[in-house]
JSON list of C-alpha atoms in Angstrom, two decimals:
[
{"chain": "A", "resi": 3, "resn": "UNK", "atom": "CA", "xyz": [126.90, -40.25, 113.88]},
{"chain": "A", "resi": 4, "resn": "UNK", "atom": "CA", "xyz": [123.82, -37.96, 114.10]},
{"chain": "A", "resi": 5, "resn": "UNK", "atom": "CA", "xyz": [123.69, -36.22, 111.05]},
{"chain": "A", "resi": 6, "resn": "UNK", "atom": "CA", "xyz": [122.42, -35.57, 107.22]},
{"chain": "A", "resi": 7, "resn": "UNK", "atom": "CA", "xyz": [124.24, -35.11, 103.94]},
{"chain": "A", "resi": 8, "resn": "UNK", "atom": "CA", "xyz": [122.56, -32.45, 101.42]},
{"chain": "A", "resi": 9, "resn": "UNK", "atom": "CA", "xyz": [123.57, -32.79, 98.13]},
{"chain": "A", "resi": 10, "resn": "UNK", "atom": "CA", "xyz": [123.95, -30.03, 96.31]},
{"chain": "A", "resi": 11, "resn": "UNK", "atom": "CA", "xyz": [125.73, -27.62, 98.49]},
{"chain": "A", "resi": 12, "resn": "UNK", "atom": "CA", "xyz": [128.92, -26.88, 99.96]},
{"chain": "A", "resi": 13, "resn": "UNK", "atom": "CA", "xyz": [131.09, -28.59, 101.58]},
{"chain": "A", "resi": 14, "resn": "UNK", "atom": "CA", "xyz": [131.28, -28.05, 105.87]},
{"chain": "A", "resi": 15, "resn": "UNK", "atom": "CA", "xyz": [133.35, -29.35, 108.34]},
{"chain": "A", "resi": 16, "resn": "UNK", "atom": "CA", "xyz": [132.15, -33.10, 109.67]},
{"chain": "A", "resi": 17, "resn": "UNK", "atom": "CA", "xyz": [132.20, -32.09, 113.15]},
{"chain": "A", "resi": 18, "resn": "UNK", "atom": "CA", "xyz": [128.77, -29.73, 112.80]},
{"chain": "A", "resi": 19, "resn": "UNK", "atom": "CA", "xyz": [126.57, -33.03, 113.88]},
{"chain": "A", "resi": 20, "resn": "UNK", "atom": "CA", "xyz": [124.22, -31.02, 116.24]},
{"chain": "A", "resi": 21, "resn": "UNK", "atom": "CA", "xyz": [123.18, -27.51, 116.73]},
{"chain": "A", "resi": 22, "resn": "UNK", "atom": "CA", "xyz": [125.95, -25.81, 119.01]},
{"chain": "A", "resi": 23, "resn": "UNK", "atom": "CA", "xyz": [128.34, -28.26, 118.39]},
{"chain": "A", "resi": 24, "resn": "UNK", "atom": "CA", "xyz": [131.16, -28.54, 115.99]},
{"chain": "A", "resi": 25, "resn": "UNK", "atom": "CA", "xyz": [132.33, -24.92, 114.01]},
{"chain": "A", "resi": 26, "resn": "UNK", "atom": "CA", "xyz": [128.70, -23.18, 114.60]},
{"chain": "A", "resi": 27, "resn": "UNK", "atom": "CA", "xyz": [130.08, -19.84, 114.85]},
{"chain": "A", "resi": 28, "resn": "UNK", "atom": "CA", "xyz": [129.98, -18.49, 118.55]},
{"chain": "A", "resi": 29, "resn": "UNK", "atom": "CA", "xyz": [127.79, -15.62, 117.64]},
{"chain": "A", "resi": 30, "resn": "UNK", "atom": "CA", "xyz": [124.88, -18.05, 117.07]},
{"chain": "A", "resi": 31, "resn": "UNK", "atom": "CA", "xyz": [124.97, -19.08, 120.58]},
{"chain": "A", "resi": 32, "resn": "UNK", "atom": "CA", "xyz": [125.39, -16.43, 123.14]},
{"chain": "A", "resi": 33, "resn": "UNK", "atom": "CA", "xyz": [122.50, -14.14, 124.54]},
{"chain": "A", "resi": 34, "resn": "UNK", "atom": "CA", "xyz": [119.26, -14.86, 123.12]},
{"chain": "A", "resi": 35, "resn": "UNK", "atom": "CA", "xyz": [120.31, -17.77, 120.84]},
{"chain": "A", "resi": 36, "resn": "UNK", "atom": "CA", "xyz": [117.14, -19.79, 119.39]},
{"chain": "A", "resi": 37, "resn": "UNK", "atom": "CA", "xyz": [117.02, -22.71, 117.15]},
{"chain": "A", "resi": 38, "resn": "UNK", "atom": "CA", "xyz": [114.78, -20.51, 114.78]},
{"chain": "A", "resi": 39, "resn": "UNK", "atom": "CA", "xyz": [117.78, -18.06, 114.72]},
{"chain": "A", "resi": 40, "resn": "UNK", "atom": "CA", "xyz": [120.33, -20.89, 114.13]},
{"chain": "A", "resi": 41, "resn": "UNK", "atom": "CA", "xyz": [117.97, -22.72, 111.42]},
{"chain": "A", "resi": 42, "resn": "UNK", "atom": "CA", "xyz": [117.95, -19.56, 109.56]},
{"chain": "A", "resi": 43, "resn": "UNK", "atom": "CA", "xyz": [122.00, -18.89, 109.60]},
{"chain": "A", "resi": 44, "resn": "UNK", "atom": "CA", "xyz": [122.09, -22.46, 108.41]},
{"chain": "A", "resi": 45, "resn": "UNK", "atom": "CA", "xyz": [119.57, -21.57, 105.35]},
{"chain": "A", "resi": 46, "resn": "UNK", "atom": "CA", "xyz": [121.64, -18.50, 104.45]},
{"chain": "A", "resi": 47, "resn": "UNK", "atom": "CA", "xyz": [124.81, -20.68, 105.00]},
{"chain": "A", "resi": 48, "resn": "UNK", "atom": "CA", "xyz": [123.50, -23.24, 102.46]},
{"chain": "A", "resi": 49, "resn": "UNK", "atom": "CA", "xyz": [122.44, -20.74, 99.91]},
{"chain": "A", "resi": 50, "resn": "UNK", "atom": "CA", "xyz": [125.68, -18.92, 99.97]},
{"chain": "A", "resi": 51, "resn": "UNK", "atom": "CA", "xyz": [127.37, -22.39, 99.15]},
{"chain": "A", "resi": 52, "resn": "UNK", "atom": "CA", "xyz": [125.18, -22.72, 96.58]},
{"chain": "A", "resi": 53, "resn": "UNK", "atom": "CA", "xyz": [125.53, -19.57, 94.67]},
{"chain": "A", "resi": 54, "resn": "UNK", "atom": "CA", "xyz": [129.59, -20.21, 95.18]},
{"chain": "A", "resi": 55, "resn": "UNK", "atom": "CA", "xyz": [129.05, -23.13, 93.11]},
{"chain": "A", "resi": 56, "resn": "UNK", "atom": "CA", "xyz": [126.50, -21.84, 90.57]},
{"chain": "A", "resi": 57, "resn": "UNK", "atom": "CA", "xyz": [123.67, -23.52, 90.81]},
{"chain": "A", "resi": 58, "resn": "UNK", "atom": "CA", "xyz": [123.33, -27.23, 92.00]},
{"chain": "A", "resi": 59, "resn": "UNK", "atom": "CA", "xyz": [126.66, -28.34, 93.17]},
{"chain": "A", "resi": 60, "resn": "UNK", "atom": "CA", "xyz": [128.15, -31.73, 93.29]},
{"chain": "A", "resi": 61, "resn": "UNK", "atom": "CA", "xyz": [129.56, -31.43, 96.37]},
{"chain": "A", "resi": 62, "resn": "UNK", "atom": "CA", "xyz": [128.06, -32.22, 100.00]},
{"chain": "A", "resi": 63, "resn": "UNK", "atom": "CA", "xyz": [126.97, -30.46, 103.39]},
{"chain": "A", "resi": 64, "resn": "UNK", "atom": "CA", "xyz": [128.09, -32.99, 105.65]},
{"chain": "A", "resi": 65, "resn": "UNK", "atom": "CA", "xyz": [126.81, -33.98, 109.11]},
{"chain": "A", "resi": 66, "resn": "UNK", "atom": "CA", "xyz": [124.19, -31.57, 110.03]},
{"chain": "A", "resi": 67, "resn": "UNK", "atom": "CA", "xyz": [121.25, -32.51, 112.28]},
{"chain": "A", "resi": 68, "resn": "UNK", "atom": "CA", "xyz": [118.53, -34.15, 110.55]},
{"chain": "A", "resi": 69, "resn": "UNK", "atom": "CA", "xyz": [115.68, -32.08, 111.18]},
{"chain": "A", "resi": 70, "resn": "UNK", "atom": "CA", "xyz": [117.67, -28.46, 110.41]},
{"chain": "A", "resi": 71, "resn": "UNK", "atom": "CA", "xyz": [117.83, -30.60, 107.05]},
{"chain": "A", "resi": 72, "resn": "UNK", "atom": "CA", "xyz": [114.20, -30.10, 106.81]},
{"chain": "A", "resi": 73, "resn": "UNK", "atom": "CA", "xyz": [114.05, -26.48, 107.36]},
{"chain": "A", "resi": 74, "resn": "UNK", "atom": "CA", "xyz": [116.58, -25.84, 104.79]},
{"chain": "A", "resi": 75, "resn": "UNK", "atom": "CA", "xyz": [114.90, -28.29, 102.35]},
{"chain": "A", "resi": 76, "resn": "UNK", "atom": "CA", "xyz": [111.52, -28.12, 103.04]},
{"chain": "A", "resi": 77, "resn": "UNK", "atom": "CA", "xyz": [110.72, -26.16, 99.98]},
{"chain": "A", "resi": 78, "resn": "UNK", "atom": "CA", "xyz": [114.02, -25.90, 98.06]},
{"chain": "A", "resi": 79, "resn": "UNK", "atom": "CA", "xyz": [114.71, -26.66, 94.40]},
{"chain": "A", "resi": 80, "resn": "UNK", "atom": "CA", "xyz": [118.34, -26.22, 94.97]},
{"chain": "A", "resi": 81, "resn": "UNK", "atom": "CA", "xyz": [119.30, -29.39, 96.86]},
{"chain": "A", "resi": 82, "resn": "UNK", "atom": "CA", "xyz": [119.48, -32.40, 94.88]},
{"chain": "A", "resi": 83, "resn": "UNK", "atom": "CA", "xyz": [119.18, -35.06, 97.71]},
{"chain": "A", "resi": 84, "resn": "UNK", "atom": "CA", "xyz": [119.33, -35.24, 101.34]},
{"chain": "A", "resi": 85, "resn": "UNK", "atom": "CA", "xyz": [120.96, -38.62, 103.14]},
{"chain": "A", "resi": 86, "resn": "UNK", "atom": "CA", "xyz": [120.25, -38.71, 106.73]},
{"chain": "A", "resi": 87, "resn": "UNK", "atom": "CA", "xyz": [121.56, -41.52, 109.32]},
{"chain": "A", "resi": 88, "resn": "UNK", "atom": "CA", "xyz": [118.73, -40.78, 111.91]},
{"chain": "A", "resi": 89, "resn": "UNK", "atom": "CA", "xyz": [115.70, -38.74, 111.67]},
{"chain": "A", "resi": 90, "resn": "UNK", "atom": "CA", "xyz": [115.39, -38.25, 115.24]},
{"chain": "A", "resi": 91, "resn": "UNK", "atom": "CA", "xyz": [112.01, -36.12, 116.01]},
{"chain": "A", "resi": 92, "resn": "UNK", "atom": "CA", "xyz": [111.96, -33.80, 119.02]},
{"chain": "A", "resi": 93, "resn": "UNK", "atom": "CA", "xyz": [108.43, -33.44, 119.27]},
{"chain": "A", "resi": 94, "resn": "UNK", "atom": "CA", "xyz": [108.08, -37.29, 119.32]},
{"chain": "A", "resi": 95, "resn": "UNK", "atom": "CA", "xyz": [108.16, -38.28, 123.37]},
{"chain": "A", "resi": 96, "resn": "UNK", "atom": "CA", "xyz": [109.49, -41.87, 122.72]},
{"chain": "A", "resi": 97, "resn": "UNK", "atom": "CA", "xyz": [112.22, -40.24, 120.42]},
{"chain": "A", "resi": 98, "resn": "UNK", "atom": "CA", "xyz": [113.07, -37.74, 123.58]},
{"chain": "A", "resi": 99, "resn": "UNK", "atom": "CA", "xyz": [113.56, -40.44, 125.60]},
{"chain": "A", "resi": 100, "resn": "UNK", "atom": "CA", "xyz": [115.60, -42.63, 123.50]},
{"chain": "A", "resi": 101, "resn": "UNK", "atom": "CA", "xyz": [118.00, -39.93, 123.34]},
{"chain": "A", "resi": 102, "resn": "UNK", "atom": "CA", "xyz": [117.99, -38.64, 126.51]},
{"chain": "A", "resi": 103, "resn": "UNK", "atom": "CA", "xyz": [120.41, -39.91, 129.13]},
{"chain": "A", "resi": 104, "resn": "UNK", "atom": "CA", "xyz": [117.80, -40.49, 131.71]},
{"chain": "A", "resi": 105, "resn": "UNK", "atom": "CA", "xyz": [114.94, -41.53, 129.33]},
{"chain": "A", "resi": 106, "resn": "UNK", "atom": "CA", "xyz": [112.20, -41.35, 131.95]},
{"chain": "A", "resi": 107, "resn": "UNK", "atom": "CA", "xyz": [112.76, -37.68, 131.54]},
{"chain": "A", "resi": 108, "resn": "UNK", "atom": "CA", "xyz": [112.15, -37.70, 127.71]},
{"chain": "A", "resi": 109, "resn": "UNK", "atom": "CA", "xyz": [108.46, -37.00, 127.92]},
{"chain": "A", "resi": 110, "resn": "UNK", "atom": "CA", "xyz": [108.65, -34.26, 130.08]},
{"chain": "A", "resi": 111, "resn": "UNK", "atom": "CA", "xyz": [111.90, -32.67, 129.18]},
{"chain": "A", "resi": 112, "resn": "UNK", "atom": "CA", "xyz": [110.24, -29.84, 127.42]},
{"chain": "A", "resi": 113, "resn": "UNK", "atom": "CA", "xyz": [108.24, -28.91, 130.08]},
{"chain": "A", "resi": 114, "resn": "UNK", "atom": "CA", "xyz": [111.29, -28.73, 132.40]},
{"chain": "A", "resi": 115, "resn": "UNK", "atom": "CA", "xyz": [113.44, -26.71, 129.92]},
{"chain": "A", "resi": 116, "resn": "UNK", "atom": "CA", "xyz": [110.83, -24.42, 129.86]},
{"chain": "A", "resi": 117, "resn": "UNK", "atom": "CA", "xyz": [110.76, -23.95, 133.43]},
{"chain": "A", "resi": 118, "resn": "UNK", "atom": "CA", "xyz": [114.68, -23.77, 133.86]},
{"chain": "A", "resi": 119, "resn": "UNK", "atom": "CA", "xyz": [115.42, -21.57, 130.99]},
{"chain": "A", "resi": 120, "resn": "UNK", "atom": "CA", "xyz": [112.81, -19.16, 132.50]},
{"chain": "A", "resi": 121, "resn": "UNK", "atom": "CA", "xyz": [115.22, -18.70, 135.11]},
{"chain": "A", "resi": 122, "resn": "UNK", "atom": "CA", "xyz": [118.68, -19.74, 134.04]},
{"chain": "A", "resi": 123, "resn": "UNK", "atom": "CA", "xyz": [118.33, -19.41, 130.07]},
{"chain": "A", "resi": 124, "resn": "UNK", "atom": "CA", "xyz": [121.70, -18.10, 129.98]},
{"chain": "A", "resi": 125, "resn": "UNK", "atom": "CA", "xyz": [123.37, -21.08, 132.01]},
{"chain": "A", "resi": 126, "resn": "UNK", "atom": "CA", "xyz": [125.47, -23.41, 130.10]},
{"chain": "A", "resi": 127, "resn": "UNK", "atom": "CA", "xyz": [125.12, -27.25, 130.74]},
{"chain": "A", "resi": 128, "resn": "UNK", "atom": "CA", "xyz": [126.94, -29.94, 129.42]},
{"chain": "A", "resi": 129, "resn": "UNK", "atom": "CA", "xyz": [125.45, -31.91, 126.50]},
{"chain": "A", "resi": 130, "resn": "UNK", "atom": "CA", "xyz": [126.49, -35.14, 127.97]},
{"chain": "A", "resi": 131, "resn": "UNK", "atom": "CA", "xyz": [124.67, -34.84, 130.74]},
{"chain": "A", "resi": 132, "resn": "UNK", "atom": "CA", "xyz": [121.62, -34.59, 128.92]},
{"chain": "A", "resi": 133, "resn": "UNK", "atom": "CA", "xyz": [122.02, -36.91, 125.95]},
{"chain": "A", "resi": 134, "resn": "UNK", "atom": "CA", "xyz": [122.84, -40.77, 126.25]},
{"chain": "A", "resi": 135, "resn": "UNK", "atom": "CA", "xyz": [126.17, -39.91, 124.47]},
{"chain": "A", "resi": 136, "resn": "UNK", "atom": "CA", "xyz": [127.53, -43.37, 126.06]},
{"chain": "A", "resi": 137, "resn": "UNK", "atom": "CA", "xyz": [125.86, -45.27, 123.36]},
{"chain": "A", "resi": 138, "resn": "UNK", "atom": "CA", "xyz": [127.52, -43.53, 120.49]},
{"chain": "A", "resi": 139, "resn": "UNK", "atom": "CA", "xyz": [129.01, -46.46, 119.39]},
{"chain": "A", "resi": 140, "resn": "UNK", "atom": "CA", "xyz": [129.49, -50.06, 120.38]},
{"chain": "A", "resi": 141, "resn": "UNK", "atom": "CA", "xyz": [133.15, -48.98, 120.49]},
{"chain": "A", "resi": 142, "resn": "UNK", "atom": "CA", "xyz": [133.87, -47.61, 124.13]},
{"chain": "A", "resi": 143, "resn": "UNK", "atom": "CA", "xyz": [136.87, -45.62, 123.00]},
{"chain": "A", "resi": 144, "resn": "UNK", "atom": "CA", "xyz": [135.15, -44.01, 120.53]},
{"chain": "A", "resi": 145, "resn": "UNK", "atom": "CA", "xyz": [132.06, -43.25, 122.60]},
{"chain": "A", "resi": 146, "resn": "UNK", "atom": "CA", "xyz": [134.49, -41.66, 125.00]},
{"chain": "A", "resi": 147, "resn": "UNK", "atom": "CA", "xyz": [136.12, -39.61, 122.91]},
{"chain": "A", "resi": 148, "resn": "UNK", "atom": "CA", "xyz": [132.47, -38.24, 121.30]},
{"chain": "A", "resi": 149, "resn": "UNK", "atom": "CA", "xyz": [131.59, -37.27, 124.77]},
{"chain": "A", "resi": 150, "resn": "UNK", "atom": "CA", "xyz": [134.61, -35.63, 125.59]},
{"chain": "A", "resi": 151, "resn": "UNK", "atom": "CA", "xyz": [135.38, -33.37, 122.06]},
{"chain": "A", "resi": 152, "resn": "UNK", "atom": "CA", "xyz": [135.13, -29.69, 122.92]},
{"chain": "A", "resi": 153, "resn": "UNK", "atom": "CA", "xyz": [133.36, -29.47, 119.54]},
{"chain": "A", "resi": 154, "resn": "UNK", "atom": "CA", "xyz": [131.05, -32.57, 119.99]},
{"chain": "A", "resi": 155, "resn": "UNK", "atom": "CA", "xyz": [129.62, -34.20, 123.10]},
{"chain": "A", "resi": 156, "resn": "UNK", "atom": "CA", "xyz": [131.79, -31.98, 125.08]},
{"chain": "A", "resi": 157, "resn": "UNK", "atom": "CA", "xyz": [130.27, -28.78, 124.36]},
{"chain": "A", "resi": 158, "resn": "UNK", "atom": "CA", "xyz": [128.07, -26.94, 126.72]},
{"chain": "A", "resi": 159, "resn": "UNK", "atom": "CA", "xyz": [124.84, -25.19, 125.60]},
{"chain": "A", "resi": 160, "resn": "UNK", "atom": "CA", "xyz": [122.96, -22.46, 127.20]},
{"chain": "A", "resi": 161, "resn": "UNK", "atom": "CA", "xyz": [119.51, -23.79, 128.51]},
{"chain": "A", "resi": 162, "resn": "UNK", "atom": "CA", "xyz": [117.44, -21.32, 126.72]},
{"chain": "A", "resi": 163, "resn": "UNK", "atom": "CA", "xyz": [118.77, -22.47, 123.32]},
{"chain": "A", "resi": 164, "resn": "UNK", "atom": "CA", "xyz": [117.90, -26.11, 124.60]},
{"chain": "A", "resi": 165, "resn": "UNK", "atom": "CA", "xyz": [114.47, -25.15, 125.26]},
{"chain": "A", "resi": 166, "resn": "UNK", "atom": "CA", "xyz": [113.99, -23.08, 122.00]},
{"chain": "A", "resi": 167, "resn": "UNK", "atom": "CA", "xyz": [115.03, -26.47, 120.24]},
{"chain": "A", "resi": 168, "resn": "UNK", "atom": "CA", "xyz": [112.62, -28.74, 121.86]},
{"chain": "A", "resi": 169, "resn": "UNK", "atom": "CA", "xyz": [109.94, -26.19, 121.53]},
{"chain": "A", "resi": 170, "resn": "UNK", "atom": "CA", "xyz": [110.83, -25.41, 118.39]},
{"chain": "A", "resi": 171, "resn": "UNK", "atom": "CA", "xyz": [107.69, -26.20, 115.80]},
{"chain": "A", "resi": 172, "resn": "UNK", "atom": "CA", "xyz": [109.55, -28.09, 112.88]},
{"chain": "A", "resi": 173, "resn": "UNK", "atom": "CA", "xyz": [107.92, -28.71, 109.65]},
{"chain": "A", "resi": 174, "resn": "UNK", "atom": "CA", "xyz": [105.58, -31.38, 109.75]},
{"chain": "A", "resi": 175, "resn": "UNK", "atom": "CA", "xyz": [106.48, -34.44, 107.72]},
{"chain": "A", "resi": 176, "resn": "UNK", "atom": "CA", "xyz": [103.31, -34.46, 105.53]},
{"chain": "A", "resi": 177, "resn": "UNK", "atom": "CA", "xyz": [104.04, -31.10, 104.61]},
{"chain": "A", "resi": 178, "resn": "UNK", "atom": "CA", "xyz": [107.49, -31.36, 103.35]},
{"chain": "A", "resi": 179, "resn": "UNK", "atom": "CA", "xyz": [108.30, -30.52, 99.84]},
{"chain": "A", "resi": 180, "resn": "UNK", "atom": "CA", "xyz": [111.75, -30.74, 99.24]},
{"chain": "A", "resi": 181, "resn": "UNK", "atom": "CA", "xyz": [113.86, -33.24, 97.69]},
{"chain": "A", "resi": 182, "resn": "UNK", "atom": "CA", "xyz": [113.88, -36.99, 98.39]},
{"chain": "A", "resi": 183, "resn": "UNK", "atom": "CA", "xyz": [115.28, -38.53, 101.29]},
{"chain": "A", "resi": 184, "resn": "UNK", "atom": "CA", "xyz": [117.32, -41.36, 101.59]},
{"chain": "A", "resi": 185, "resn": "UNK", "atom": "CA", "xyz": [117.50, -42.54, 105.09]},
{"chain": "A", "resi": 186, "resn": "UNK", "atom": "CA", "xyz": [120.59, -44.93, 106.11]},
{"chain": "A", "resi": 187, "resn": "UNK", "atom": "CA", "xyz": [119.67, -46.00, 109.35]},
{"chain": "A", "resi": 188, "resn": "UNK", "atom": "CA", "xyz": [122.80, -48.02, 111.27]},
{"chain": "A", "resi": 189, "resn": "UNK", "atom": "CA", "xyz": [120.94, -51.80, 111.84]},
{"chain": "A", "resi": 190, "resn": "UNK", "atom": "CA", "xyz": [122.29, -51.88, 115.75]},
{"chain": "A", "resi": 191, "resn": "UNK", "atom": "CA", "xyz": [121.73, -48.23, 116.86]},
{"chain": "A", "resi": 192, "resn": "UNK", "atom": "CA", "xyz": [121.63, -48.87, 120.69]},
{"chain": "A", "resi": 193, "resn": "UNK", "atom": "CA", "xyz": [120.91, -45.19, 121.06]},
{"chain": "A", "resi": 194, "resn": "UNK", "atom": "CA", "xyz": [118.07, -44.22, 118.53]},
{"chain": "A", "resi": 195, "resn": "UNK", "atom": "CA", "xyz": [116.78, -47.26, 117.64]},
{"chain": "A", "resi": 196, "resn": "UNK", "atom": "CA", "xyz": [115.69, -47.30, 113.23]},
{"chain": "A", "resi": 197, "resn": "UNK", "atom": "CA", "xyz": [111.85, -47.84, 114.17]},
{"chain": "A", "resi": 198, "resn": "UNK", "atom": "CA", "xyz": [111.33, -44.29, 115.61]},
{"chain": "A", "resi": 199, "resn": "UNK", "atom": "CA", "xyz": [113.40, -42.90, 112.43]},
{"chain": "A", "resi": 200, "resn": "UNK", "atom": "CA", "xyz": [111.44, -45.01, 109.87]},
{"chain": "A", "resi": 201, "resn": "UNK", "atom": "CA", "xyz": [108.13, -44.03, 111.68]},
{"chain": "A", "resi": 202, "resn": "UNK", "atom": "CA", "xyz": [108.77, -40.74, 110.63]},
{"chain": "A", "resi": 203, "resn": "UNK", "atom": "CA", "xyz": [110.35, -41.43, 107.27]},
{"chain": "A", "resi": 204, "resn": "UNK", "atom": "CA", "xyz": [107.17, -43.09, 106.82]},
{"chain": "A", "resi": 205, "resn": "UNK", "atom": "CA", "xyz": [105.43, -39.71, 106.88]},
{"chain": "A", "resi": 206, "resn": "UNK", "atom": "CA", "xyz": [107.20, -37.58, 104.37]},
{"chain": "A", "resi": 207, "resn": "UNK", "atom": "CA", "xyz": [105.38, -36.77, 101.63]},
{"chain": "A", "resi": 208, "resn": "UNK", "atom": "CA", "xyz": [108.40, -36.36, 99.18]},
{"chain": "A", "resi": 209, "resn": "UNK", "atom": "CA", "xyz": [110.04, -39.56, 97.62]},
{"chain": "A", "resi": 210, "resn": "UNK", "atom": "CA", "xyz": [111.88, -41.49, 100.03]},
{"chain": "A", "resi": 211, "resn": "UNK", "atom": "CA", "xyz": [113.89, -44.80, 100.53]},
{"chain": "A", "resi": 212, "resn": "UNK", "atom": "CA", "xyz": [115.19, -46.92, 103.26]},
{"chain": "A", "resi": 213, "resn": "UNK", "atom": "CA", "xyz": [118.86, -48.40, 103.66]},
{"chain": "A", "resi": 214, "resn": "UNK", "atom": "CA", "xyz": [119.78, -50.29, 106.54]},
{"chain": "A", "resi": 215, "resn": "UNK", "atom": "CA", "xyz": [123.40, -50.44, 107.74]},
{"chain": "A", "resi": 216, "resn": "UNK", "atom": "CA", "xyz": [123.95, -53.75, 108.79]},
{"chain": "A", "resi": 217, "resn": "UNK", "atom": "CA", "xyz": [126.63, -54.25, 112.08]},
{"chain": "A", "resi": 218, "resn": "UNK", "atom": "CA", "xyz": [126.65, -50.64, 112.44]},
{"chain": "A", "resi": 219, "resn": "UNK", "atom": "CA", "xyz": [126.18, -48.59, 115.92]},
{"chain": "A", "resi": 220, "resn": "UNK", "atom": "CA", "xyz": [124.70, -45.16, 116.04]},
{"chain": "A", "resi": 221, "resn": "UNK", "atom": "CA", "xyz": [128.38, -43.65, 114.67]},
{"chain": "A", "resi": 222, "resn": "UNK", "atom": "CA", "xyz": [128.22, -46.09, 111.57]},
{"chain": "A", "resi": 223, "resn": "UNK", "atom": "CA", "xyz": [131.90, -46.89, 111.48]},
{"chain": "A", "resi": 224, "resn": "UNK", "atom": "CA", "xyz": [131.65, -50.99, 111.72]},
{"chain": "A", "resi": 225, "resn": "UNK", "atom": "CA", "xyz": [131.58, -53.50, 108.37]},
{"chain": "A", "resi": 226, "resn": "UNK", "atom": "CA", "xyz": [129.54, -54.25, 105.91]},
{"chain": "A", "resi": 227, "resn": "UNK", "atom": "CA", "xyz": [127.38, -51.39, 107.03]},
{"chain": "A", "resi": 228, "resn": "UNK", "atom": "CA", "xyz": [129.82, -48.50, 106.57]},
{"chain": "A", "resi": 229, "resn": "UNK", "atom": "CA", "xyz": [130.44, -49.82, 102.90]},
{"chain": "A", "resi": 230, "resn": "UNK", "atom": "CA", "xyz": [127.23, -49.79, 102.04]},
{"chain": "A", "resi": 231, "resn": "UNK", "atom": "CA", "xyz": [126.97, -46.08, 103.56]},
{"chain": "A", "resi": 232, "resn": "UNK", "atom": "CA", "xyz": [129.50, -45.01, 101.02]},
{"chain": "A", "resi": 233, "resn": "UNK", "atom": "CA", "xyz": [127.94, -47.06, 97.79]},
{"chain": "A", "resi": 234, "resn": "UNK", "atom": "CA", "xyz": [124.80, -45.60, 98.61]},
{"chain": "A", "resi": 235, "resn": "UNK", "atom": "CA", "xyz": [126.03, -41.56, 98.61]},
{"chain": "A", "resi": 236, "resn": "UNK", "atom": "CA", "xyz": [127.86, -42.96, 95.44]},
{"chain": "A", "resi": 237, "resn": "UNK", "atom": "CA", "xyz": [124.92, -44.19, 93.80]},
{"chain": "A", "resi": 238, "resn": "UNK", "atom": "CA", "xyz": [123.04, -41.10, 94.61]},
{"chain": "A", "resi": 239, "resn": "UNK", "atom": "CA", "xyz": [125.86, -38.66, 93.45]},
{"chain": "A", "resi": 240, "resn": "UNK", "atom": "CA", "xyz": [126.52, -40.61, 89.98]},
{"chain": "A", "resi": 241, "resn": "UNK", "atom": "CA", "xyz": [122.44, -40.16, 89.53]},
{"chain": "A", "resi": 242, "resn": "UNK", "atom": "CA", "xyz": [123.19, -36.44, 89.48]},
{"chain": "A", "resi": 243, "resn": "UNK", "atom": "CA", "xyz": [126.31, -36.49, 86.91]},
{"chain": "A", "resi": 244, "resn": "UNK", "atom": "CA", "xyz": [129.26, -37.29, 89.70]},
{"chain": "A", "resi": 245, "resn": "UNK", "atom": "CA", "xyz": [132.16, -39.45, 88.33]},
{"chain": "A", "resi": 246, "resn": "UNK", "atom": "CA", "xyz": [134.28, -40.95, 90.46]}
]
């Protein structure tokens, strides 16, 4: 479950896990779709949600690509907290190798995508061809369901969009000025090892905390980690006045 939770914004579908998947509006992706265009749209939607709830809401925007959380929250005083289950930096060659279906392509993937998108930018490719979705969960049936879900791993994205996402200059963690970031990382993640996200977390200029989810794979459904994730979210929500 590659995603983040922004405490302070309006709820959305929990299937919008990564750029281009879930219920991301189709008009964002055709033609000249870019990561910049999508990030601007998400920031606009978060602002709409906040205004609809008259300021800092006690609701949450669930399961958004973590680096996009940084784009949304980097200078925001309207989002109370960020809770991420993964902080995979696409500019990190080690992170790209971990996420890629074929790790050897991770370090050179930006160059490959740039060359391919120059000619075939509008051609869509299945995400499961590029990402190691087989390691989504220790549960094989769940991994298969995620890999074939038409709103998840079964989605196809334009090469041009993938190129823009890999080459997009995300905000450096040392320049982040948003709310506190809590990393709740699955301890048994065989897809994106915890040390990659922790390395990024340690660079964040804002307050941070780390919670390891014992027994959990990348999609955290196992105990006791799942209960710890829920209790961590409840504790943070309560710190902002939420009453169970």
